[in-house]
Amino acid sequence: MNRRTFLSALSGGLLAATLAAEAQQPGKTHRIGYLAVRSASDSLPFREALRQGLSELGWVEGQNIVIEYRFAEGKYEQMPNLAAELVRLKLDVMVAEGTAAAVAAKNATRAIPVVATSVSDPVGIGLIASLARPSGKVTGLSYSVGNETVVKSLELLTETVPRIRSVAILSNPAHPTQPGTIRNLNVTARSLGVQLQHLEARGPNDFDGAFAAMGKERAETLLVVADAMFGFHRTRLADLAARSGLPAAYGVRERLDAGGLLFYGPSITDLFRRAATYVDKILKGAKPADLPVEQPTKFELVINLKTAKALGLTIPPSLLQRADQVIE
């Protein structure tokens, strides 16, 4: 090793050590931003999982970190302003809950690292360059690489209710992944031999019209594409589905507690617990571009037997055996 190479390596090592030391120096408080489309109450399990993960790594809210929260209450149009508010607080890192929050965070800053968590199709929507090399300031954990979870939900729905011919798809056109989701669902529907009825809702005022259209077209089942706005109004959606006699699959596990029939996907709380490791590394000096985006490794199938009985459905035993959880 020549003198120039040695000095370069030495200075690089000293810089890394200095950054790590500054991150952990006594008395230093780091500021973390948290941006969500959901309401504060809907977001609580995910925030608690993040805080737990941070605590296990030595980062305790009120001691060496401060977390600034912003919630859009299911209103996508508020996201840019909320993201801008957080940027003005001179954060060390921002955690974005879900796809829309991640897009808003990326658009709001080129300087603050963003840990995008539970994001659908991050490469497809242009959030990152690739899973292995995100580039830029955004990294984190994906909910799905493409749209495989919602496609699998459609397949499971047709298995849960045999011989169905018509499936209503309810989606929010404001969601960044909606176009790709619809394309993939159409391809899957053709292979399954079922007809899809696409319905859109930007807000709760669109729900009654959507369900009236389902009744008119005689939809036999319903697939609600994962969306924070739908989660905010999950009880009303579940009531409308029950009144319409429609077995419904949801894109988020928590929706089943409101009366949904089926869920397939990763555990979002687990993703947020894992997100703490990204925050930890960034606060210690790591660059987001050097941190590969993590993919979920475990997927859950949850079936609500209580809802099935209320709808007069008999769930195939083979499907019950594959379920990770059965709600009775």
Tab-separated table of C-alpha atoms in Angstrom:
chain	number	residue	atom	x	y	z
A	1	MET	CA	0.000	0.000	0.000
A	2	ASN	CA	1.529	3.373	-1.010
A	3	ARG	CA	1.479	6.452	1.213
A	4	ARG	CA	-1.410	8.143	-0.635
A	5	THR	CA	-3.601	5.024	-0.449
A	6	PHE	CA	-2.759	4.585	3.221
A	7	LEU	CA	-3.621	8.191	4.066
A	8	SER	CA	-6.885	7.957	2.087
A	9	ALA	CA	-7.924	4.776	3.887
A	10	LEU	CA	-6.911	6.273	7.223
A	11	SER	CA	-8.896	9.471	6.667
A	12	GLY	CA	-11.922	7.489	5.474
A	13	GLY	CA	-11.778	5.291	8.549
A	14	LEU	CA	-11.443	8.298	10.846
A	15	LEU	CA	-14.442	9.974	9.173
A	16	ALA	CA	-16.626	6.872	9.624
A	17	ALA	CA	-15.526	6.563	13.243
A	18	THR	CA	-16.256	10.249	13.840
A	19	LEU	CA	-19.773	9.951	12.363
A	20	ALA	CA	-20.534	6.899	14.495
A	21	ALA	CA	-19.170	8.621	17.599
A	22	GLU	CA	-21.243	11.736	16.936
A	23	ALA	CA	-24.376	9.613	16.484
A	24	GLN	CA	-23.948	8.026	19.903
A	25	GLN	CA	-22.367	10.879	21.854
A	26	PRO	CA	-23.944	11.466	25.284
A	27	GLY	CA	-26.476	14.273	25.382
A	28	LYS	CA	-27.058	14.391	21.627
A	29	THR	CA	-30.712	14.128	20.662
A	30	HIS	CA	-31.683	13.037	17.152
A	31	ARG	CA	-34.893	14.176	15.493
A	32	ILE	CA	-36.946	11.586	13.603
A	33	GLY	CA	-39.952	12.413	11.449
A	34	TYR	CA	-42.904	10.040	11.037
A	35	LEU	CA	-45.304	10.575	8.127
A	36	ALA	CA	-48.514	8.574	7.600
A	37	VAL	CA	-51.659	8.715	5.482
A	38	ARG	CA	-53.487	6.859	8.239
A	39	SER	CA	-54.972	8.413	11.358
A	40	ALA	CA	-53.013	8.428	14.609
A	41	SER	CA	-55.204	5.645	16.033
A	42	ASP	CA	-54.897	3.416	12.945
A	43	SER	CA	-51.151	3.992	12.912
A	44	LEU	CA	-50.636	3.195	16.604
A	45	PRO	CA	-49.665	-0.519	16.277
A	46	PHE	CA	-47.040	0.344	13.671
A	47	ARG	CA	-45.604	3.257	15.662
A	48	GLU	CA	-45.420	1.081	18.757
A	49	ALA	CA	-43.564	-1.599	16.784
A	50	LEU	CA	-41.087	1.013	15.512
A	51	ARG	CA	-40.549	2.425	19.008
A	52	GLN	CA	-40.028	-1.065	20.408
A	53	GLY	CA	-37.455	-1.833	17.735
A	54	LEU	CA	-35.656	1.467	18.359
A	55	SER	CA	-35.638	0.891	22.117
A	56	GLU	CA	-34.032	-2.517	21.648
A	57	LEU	CA	-31.255	-0.765	19.718
A	58	GLY	CA	-30.703	1.858	22.411
A	59	TRP	CA	-32.824	4.679	20.963
A	60	VAL	CA	-35.436	5.846	23.486
A	61	GLU	CA	-38.020	8.522	22.743
A	62	GLY	CA	-37.605	11.436	25.137
A	63	GLN	CA	-34.007	10.501	25.949
A	64	ASN	CA	-31.793	10.423	22.860
A	65	ILE	CA	-34.437	10.744	20.129
A	66	VAL	CA	-37.439	12.968	19.473
A	67	ILE	CA	-40.103	11.738	17.046
A	68	GLU	CA	-42.247	14.272	15.199
A	69	TYR	CA	-45.545	12.790	13.919
A	70	ARG	CA	-47.802	13.891	11.083
A	71	PHE	CA	-51.034	12.078	10.096
A	72	ALA	CA	-53.204	12.794	7.044
A	73	GLU	CA	-56.311	11.026	8.426
A	74	GLY	CA	-56.781	9.217	5.107
A	75	LYS	CA	-56.628	12.443	3.037
A	76	TYR	CA	-54.008	12.067	0.320
A	77	GLU	CA	-54.164	15.727	-0.679
A	78	GLN	CA	-52.662	16.693	2.692
A	79	MET	CA	-49.512	14.614	2.242
A	80	PRO	CA	-47.301	17.195	0.441
A	81	ASN	CA	-47.932	19.859	3.109
A	82	LEU	CA	-47.359	17.437	5.979
A	83	ALA	CA	-44.124	16.207	4.424
A	84	ALA	CA	-42.972	19.807	3.957
A	85	GLU	CA	-43.755	20.551	7.618
A	86	LEU	CA	-41.507	17.702	8.703
A	87	VAL	CA	-38.691	18.775	6.386
A	88	ARG	CA	-38.678	22.242	7.989
A	89	LEU	CA	-37.973	20.633	11.378
A	90	LYS	CA	-34.426	19.729	10.271
A	91	LEU	CA	-34.802	15.993	10.777
A	92	ASP	CA	-31.985	13.468	10.903
A	93	VAL	CA	-34.188	10.834	9.249
A	94	MET	CA	-37.834	10.450	8.203
A	95	VAL	CA	-39.896	7.253	8.492
A	96	ALA	CA	-42.652	7.040	5.872
A	97	GLU	CA	-45.596	4.777	6.672
A	98	GLY	CA	-46.841	3.266	3.416
A	99	THR	CA	-46.478	4.016	-0.274
A	100	ALA	CA	-48.126	7.445	-0.492
A	101	ALA	CA	-46.147	8.718	2.495
A	102	ALA	CA	-42.915	7.479	0.935
A	103	VAL	CA	-43.666	9.259	-2.351
A	104	ALA	CA	-44.547	12.492	-0.506
A	105	ALA	CA	-41.373	12.285	1.591
A	106	LYS	CA	-39.166	11.727	-1.445
A	107	ASN	CA	-40.766	14.650	-3.284
A	108	ALA	CA	-40.336	16.930	-0.262
A	109	THR	CA	-36.591	16.517	0.290
A	110	ARG	CA	-33.355	15.495	-1.358
A	111	ALA	CA	-31.326	15.977	1.813
A	112	ILE	CA	-33.082	13.999	4.551
A	113	PRO	CA	-32.767	10.181	4.526
A	114	VAL	CA	-36.135	8.422	4.200
A	115	VAL	CA	-36.930	4.963	5.589
A	116	ALA	CA	-39.950	3.925	3.520
A	117	THR	CA	-41.843	1.147	5.283
A	118	SER	CA	-44.590	-1.151	3.975
A	119	VAL	CA	-44.249	0.162	0.419
A	120	SER	CA	-45.834	-1.584	-2.567
A	121	ASP	CA	-43.839	-1.960	-5.782
A	122	PRO	CA	-41.134	0.610	-4.863
A	123	VAL	CA	-39.174	0.078	-8.090
A	124	GLY	CA	-42.258	0.097	-10.340
A	125	ILE	CA	-43.463	3.485	-9.046
A	126	GLY	CA	-39.997	5.025	-9.329
A	127	LEU	CA	-39.382	5.390	-5.601
A	128	ILE	CA	-36.001	3.625	-5.820
A	129	ALA	CA	-33.714	2.484	-8.638
A	130	SER	CA	-33.516	-1.146	-7.498
A	131	LEU	CA	-33.968	-3.220	-4.360
A	132	ALA	CA	-30.254	-4.000	-4.090
A	133	ARG	CA	-29.089	-0.443	-4.845
A	134	PRO	CA	-31.850	2.037	-3.992
A	135	SER	CA	-29.780	5.136	-4.921
A	136	GLY	CA	-30.741	8.563	-3.637
A	137	LYS	CA	-32.020	9.151	-0.118
A	138	VAL	CA	-34.746	6.481	0.098
A	139	THR	CA	-34.421	2.931	1.442
A	140	GLY	CA	-36.510	0.720	3.730
A	141	LEU	CA	-38.847	-2.257	3.589
A	142	SER	CA	-41.293	-3.228	0.863
A	143	TYR	CA	-44.769	-4.652	1.442
A	144	SER	CA	-44.582	-6.291	-1.965
A	145	VAL	CA	-42.097	-6.163	-4.829
A	146	GLY	CA	-44.817	-5.896	-7.453
A	147	ASN	CA	-48.479	-6.629	-6.806
A	148	GLU	CA	-48.106	-10.255	-5.799
A	149	THR	CA	-50.042	-9.946	-2.532
A	150	VAL	CA	-53.211	-8.515	-4.080
A	151	VAL	CA	-52.978	-11.029	-6.944
A	152	LYS	CA	-52.680	-13.866	-4.427
A	153	SER	CA	-55.663	-12.433	-2.533
A	154	LEU	CA	-57.760	-12.695	-5.698
A	155	GLU	CA	-56.675	-16.300	-6.192
A	156	LEU	CA	-57.509	-17.160	-2.572
A	157	LEU	CA	-60.884	-15.429	-2.823
A	158	THR	CA	-61.866	-17.601	-5.780
A	159	GLU	CA	-60.741	-20.634	-3.793
A	160	THR	CA	-62.702	-19.537	-0.720
A	161	VAL	CA	-65.914	-19.064	-2.696
A	162	PRO	CA	-65.873	-21.813	-5.365
A	163	ARG	CA	-67.508	-21.336	-8.770
A	164	ILE	CA	-67.683	-17.548	-8.574
A	165	ARG	CA	-67.748	-15.696	-11.867
A	166	SER	CA	-67.751	-12.033	-10.845
A	167	VAL	CA	-65.422	-10.189	-8.451
A	168	ALA	CA	-65.791	-6.511	-7.592
A	169	ILE	CA	-62.486	-4.664	-7.129
A	170	LEU	CA	-62.599	-1.530	-4.986
A	171	SER	CA	-59.545	0.728	-5.251
A	172	ASN	CA	-58.538	4.319	-4.623
A	173	PRO	CA	-57.277	6.055	-7.797
A	174	ALA	CA	-55.218	8.402	-5.602
A	175	HIS	CA	-52.973	5.531	-4.522
A	176	PRO	CA	-49.621	5.546	-6.389
A	177	THR	CA	-49.730	1.837	-7.286
A	178	GLN	CA	-53.348	1.693	-8.494
A	179	PRO	CA	-52.664	1.491	-12.274
A	180	GLY	CA	-50.169	-1.366	-11.921
A	181	THR	CA	-52.419	-3.186	-9.470
A	182	ILE	CA	-55.374	-3.093	-11.857
A	183	ARG	CA	-53.245	-4.338	-14.767
A	184	ASN	CA	-51.985	-7.328	-12.794
A	185	LEU	CA	-55.442	-8.166	-11.462
A	186	ASN	CA	-56.830	-8.184	-15.011
A	187	VAL	CA	-54.151	-10.657	-16.121
A	188	THR	CA	-54.832	-12.929	-13.144
A	189	ALA	CA	-58.604	-12.749	-13.625
A	190	ARG	CA	-58.286	-13.963	-17.204
A	191	SER	CA	-56.252	-16.967	-16.073
A	192	LEU	CA	-58.837	-17.746	-13.379
A	193	GLY	CA	-61.790	-17.311	-15.715
A	194	VAL	CA	-63.500	-14.639	-13.603
A	195	GLN	CA	-64.947	-11.270	-14.580
A	196	LEU	CA	-63.715	-8.191	-12.713
A	197	GLN	CA	-65.848	-5.161	-11.982
A	198	HIS	CA	-63.547	-2.205	-11.279
A	199	LEU	CA	-64.907	0.432	-8.927
A	200	GLU	CA	-63.127	3.489	-7.564
A	201	ALA	CA	-63.568	5.481	-4.376
A	202	ARG	CA	-61.553	8.580	-3.511
A	203	GLY	CA	-63.440	9.079	-0.266
A	204	PRO	CA	-66.368	7.822	1.842
A	205	ASN	CA	-68.867	9.768	-0.264
A	206	ASP	CA	-68.163	7.302	-3.078
A	207	PHE	CA	-68.928	4.157	-1.050
A	208	ASP	CA	-72.705	4.013	-1.473
A	209	GLY	CA	-72.467	4.459	-5.233
A	210	ALA	CA	-69.785	1.785	-5.498
A	211	PHE	CA	-71.837	-0.776	-3.584
A	212	ALA	CA	-74.971	0.106	-5.544
A	213	ALA	CA	-73.011	-0.626	-8.732
A	214	MET	CA	-71.860	-3.956	-7.281
A	215	GLY	CA	-75.466	-4.910	-6.644
A	216	LYS	CA	-76.553	-3.842	-10.097
A	217	GLU	CA	-73.826	-5.919	-11.750
A	218	ARG	CA	-74.450	-8.831	-9.357
A	219	ALA	CA	-70.914	-9.070	-8.045
A	220	GLU	CA	-70.415	-12.246	-6.015
A	221	THR	CA	-67.333	-11.280	-4.003
A	222	LEU	CA	-65.325	-8.165	-3.196
A	223	LEU	CA	-61.589	-7.466	-3.117
A	224	VAL	CA	-60.665	-4.216	-1.367
A	225	VAL	CA	-57.204	-3.105	-2.466
A	226	ALA	CA	-54.997	-1.968	0.438
A	227	ASP	CA	-55.390	1.755	1.062
A	228	ALA	CA	-55.152	3.966	4.150
A	229	MET	CA	-58.414	5.764	3.353
A	230	PHE	CA	-60.269	2.443	3.261
A	231	GLY	CA	-58.683	1.552	6.586
A	232	PHE	CA	-59.869	4.798	8.121
A	233	HIS	CA	-63.448	3.901	7.100
A	234	ARG	CA	-63.099	0.120	7.531
A	235	THR	CA	-66.142	-0.326	9.795
A	236	ARG	CA	-68.455	1.329	7.287
A	237	LEU	CA	-66.968	-0.686	4.420
A	238	ALA	CA	-67.417	-3.920	6.359
A	239	ASP	CA	-71.038	-2.997	7.154
A	240	LEU	CA	-71.782	-2.246	3.496
A	241	ALA	CA	-70.179	-5.523	2.412
A	242	ALA	CA	-72.172	-7.466	5.025
A	243	ARG	CA	-75.437	-5.783	4.005
A	244	SER	CA	-74.682	-6.622	0.389
A	245	GLY	CA	-73.902	-10.234	1.319
A	246	LEU	CA	-70.444	-9.969	-0.261
A	247	PRO	CA	-67.504	-12.036	1.013
A	248	ALA	CA	-64.630	-9.528	1.117
A	249	ALA	CA	-60.859	-9.901	1.033
A	250	TYR	CA	-58.744	-7.040	2.357
A	251	GLY	CA	-55.158	-5.946	1.773
A	252	VAL	CA	-54.414	-5.212	5.449
A	253	ARG	CA	-54.692	-7.693	8.319
A	254	GLU	CA	-56.319	-5.224	10.722
A	255	ARG	CA	-59.363	-4.883	8.437
A	256	LEU	CA	-60.560	-8.373	9.382
A	257	ASP	CA	-61.361	-7.187	12.893
A	258	ALA	CA	-64.042	-4.971	11.334
A	259	GLY	CA	-65.690	-7.959	9.620
A	260	GLY	CA	-63.635	-8.852	6.567
A	261	LEU	CA	-63.439	-12.478	5.429
A	262	LEU	CA	-59.886	-12.995	4.248
A	263	PHE	CA	-56.421	-11.446	4.384
A	264	TYR	CA	-53.171	-12.454	2.724
A	265	GLY	CA	-49.913	-10.543	3.095
A	266	PRO	CA	-46.967	-9.773	5.360
A	267	SER	CA	-47.249	-8.532	8.939
A	268	ILE	CA	-46.996	-4.738	8.812
A	269	THR	CA	-46.069	-4.523	12.496
A	270	ASP	CA	-43.090	-6.792	11.814
A	271	LEU	CA	-42.010	-4.502	8.974
A	272	PHE	CA	-42.027	-1.502	11.303
A	273	ARG	CA	-40.076	-3.349	13.963
A	274	ARG	CA	-37.480	-4.095	11.290
A	275	ALA	CA	-37.554	-0.459	10.122
A	276	ALA	CA	-35.840	0.455	13.386
A	277	THR	CA	-32.645	-1.227	12.144
A	278	TYR	CA	-32.573	1.132	9.146
A	279	VAL	CA	-33.076	4.179	11.367
A	280	ASP	CA	-30.315	2.916	13.655
A	281	LYS	CA	-27.836	2.495	10.801
A	282	ILE	CA	-28.625	5.906	9.312
A	283	LEU	CA	-28.259	7.662	12.677
A	284	LYS	CA	-24.866	5.978	12.977
A	285	GLY	CA	-23.739	7.381	9.642
A	286	ALA	CA	-24.877	4.880	6.986
A	287	LYS	CA	-26.126	6.213	3.643
A	288	PRO	CA	-29.600	5.112	2.436
A	289	ALA	CA	-28.180	4.369	-1.028
A	290	ASP	CA	-25.932	1.711	0.534
A	291	LEU	CA	-28.770	-0.059	2.377
A	292	PRO	CA	-30.679	-2.575	0.197
A	293	VAL	CA	-34.466	-2.490	0.455
A	294	GLU	CA	-35.669	-5.473	2.457
A	295	GLN	CA	-38.467	-7.702	1.205
A	296	PRO	CA	-40.937	-9.513	3.472
A	297	THR	CA	-40.060	-13.150	4.056
A	298	LYS	CA	-43.200	-14.303	5.850
A	299	PHE	CA	-46.740	-14.011	4.513
A	300	GLU	CA	-49.879	-14.731	6.531
A	301	LEU	CA	-53.231	-16.156	5.520
A	302	VAL	CA	-55.978	-15.142	7.949
A	303	ILE	CA	-59.596	-16.285	7.633
A	304	ASN	CA	-62.531	-14.891	9.602
A	305	LEU	CA	-64.848	-17.856	10.265
A	306	LYS	CA	-67.288	-15.644	12.140
A	307	THR	CA	-67.846	-13.627	8.968
A	308	ALA	CA	-68.033	-16.798	6.872
A	309	LYS	CA	-70.813	-18.179	9.075
A	310	ALA	CA	-72.728	-14.893	8.941
A	311	LEU	CA	-72.581	-15.058	5.137
A	312	GLY	CA	-73.570	-18.736	5.058
A	313	LEU	CA	-70.210	-19.765	3.594
A	314	THR	CA	-68.443	-23.050	4.182
A	315	ILE	CA	-64.685	-22.553	3.936
A	316	PRO	CA	-62.936	-25.487	2.199
A	317	PRO	CA	-61.033	-27.594	4.785
A	318	SER	CA	-57.904	-27.483	2.619
A	319	LEU	CA	-57.871	-23.684	2.897
A	320	LEU	CA	-58.432	-23.727	6.655
A	321	GLN	CA	-55.467	-26.059	7.056
A	322	ARG	CA	-53.228	-23.570	5.243
A	323	ALA	CA	-54.409	-20.596	7.310
A	324	ASP	CA	-51.948	-19.091	9.774
A	325	GLN	CA	-54.834	-17.762	11.836
A	326	VAL	CA	-58.558	-18.491	11.982
A	327	ILE	CA	-60.822	-15.950	13.691
A	328	GLU	CA	-63.816	-17.636	15.335
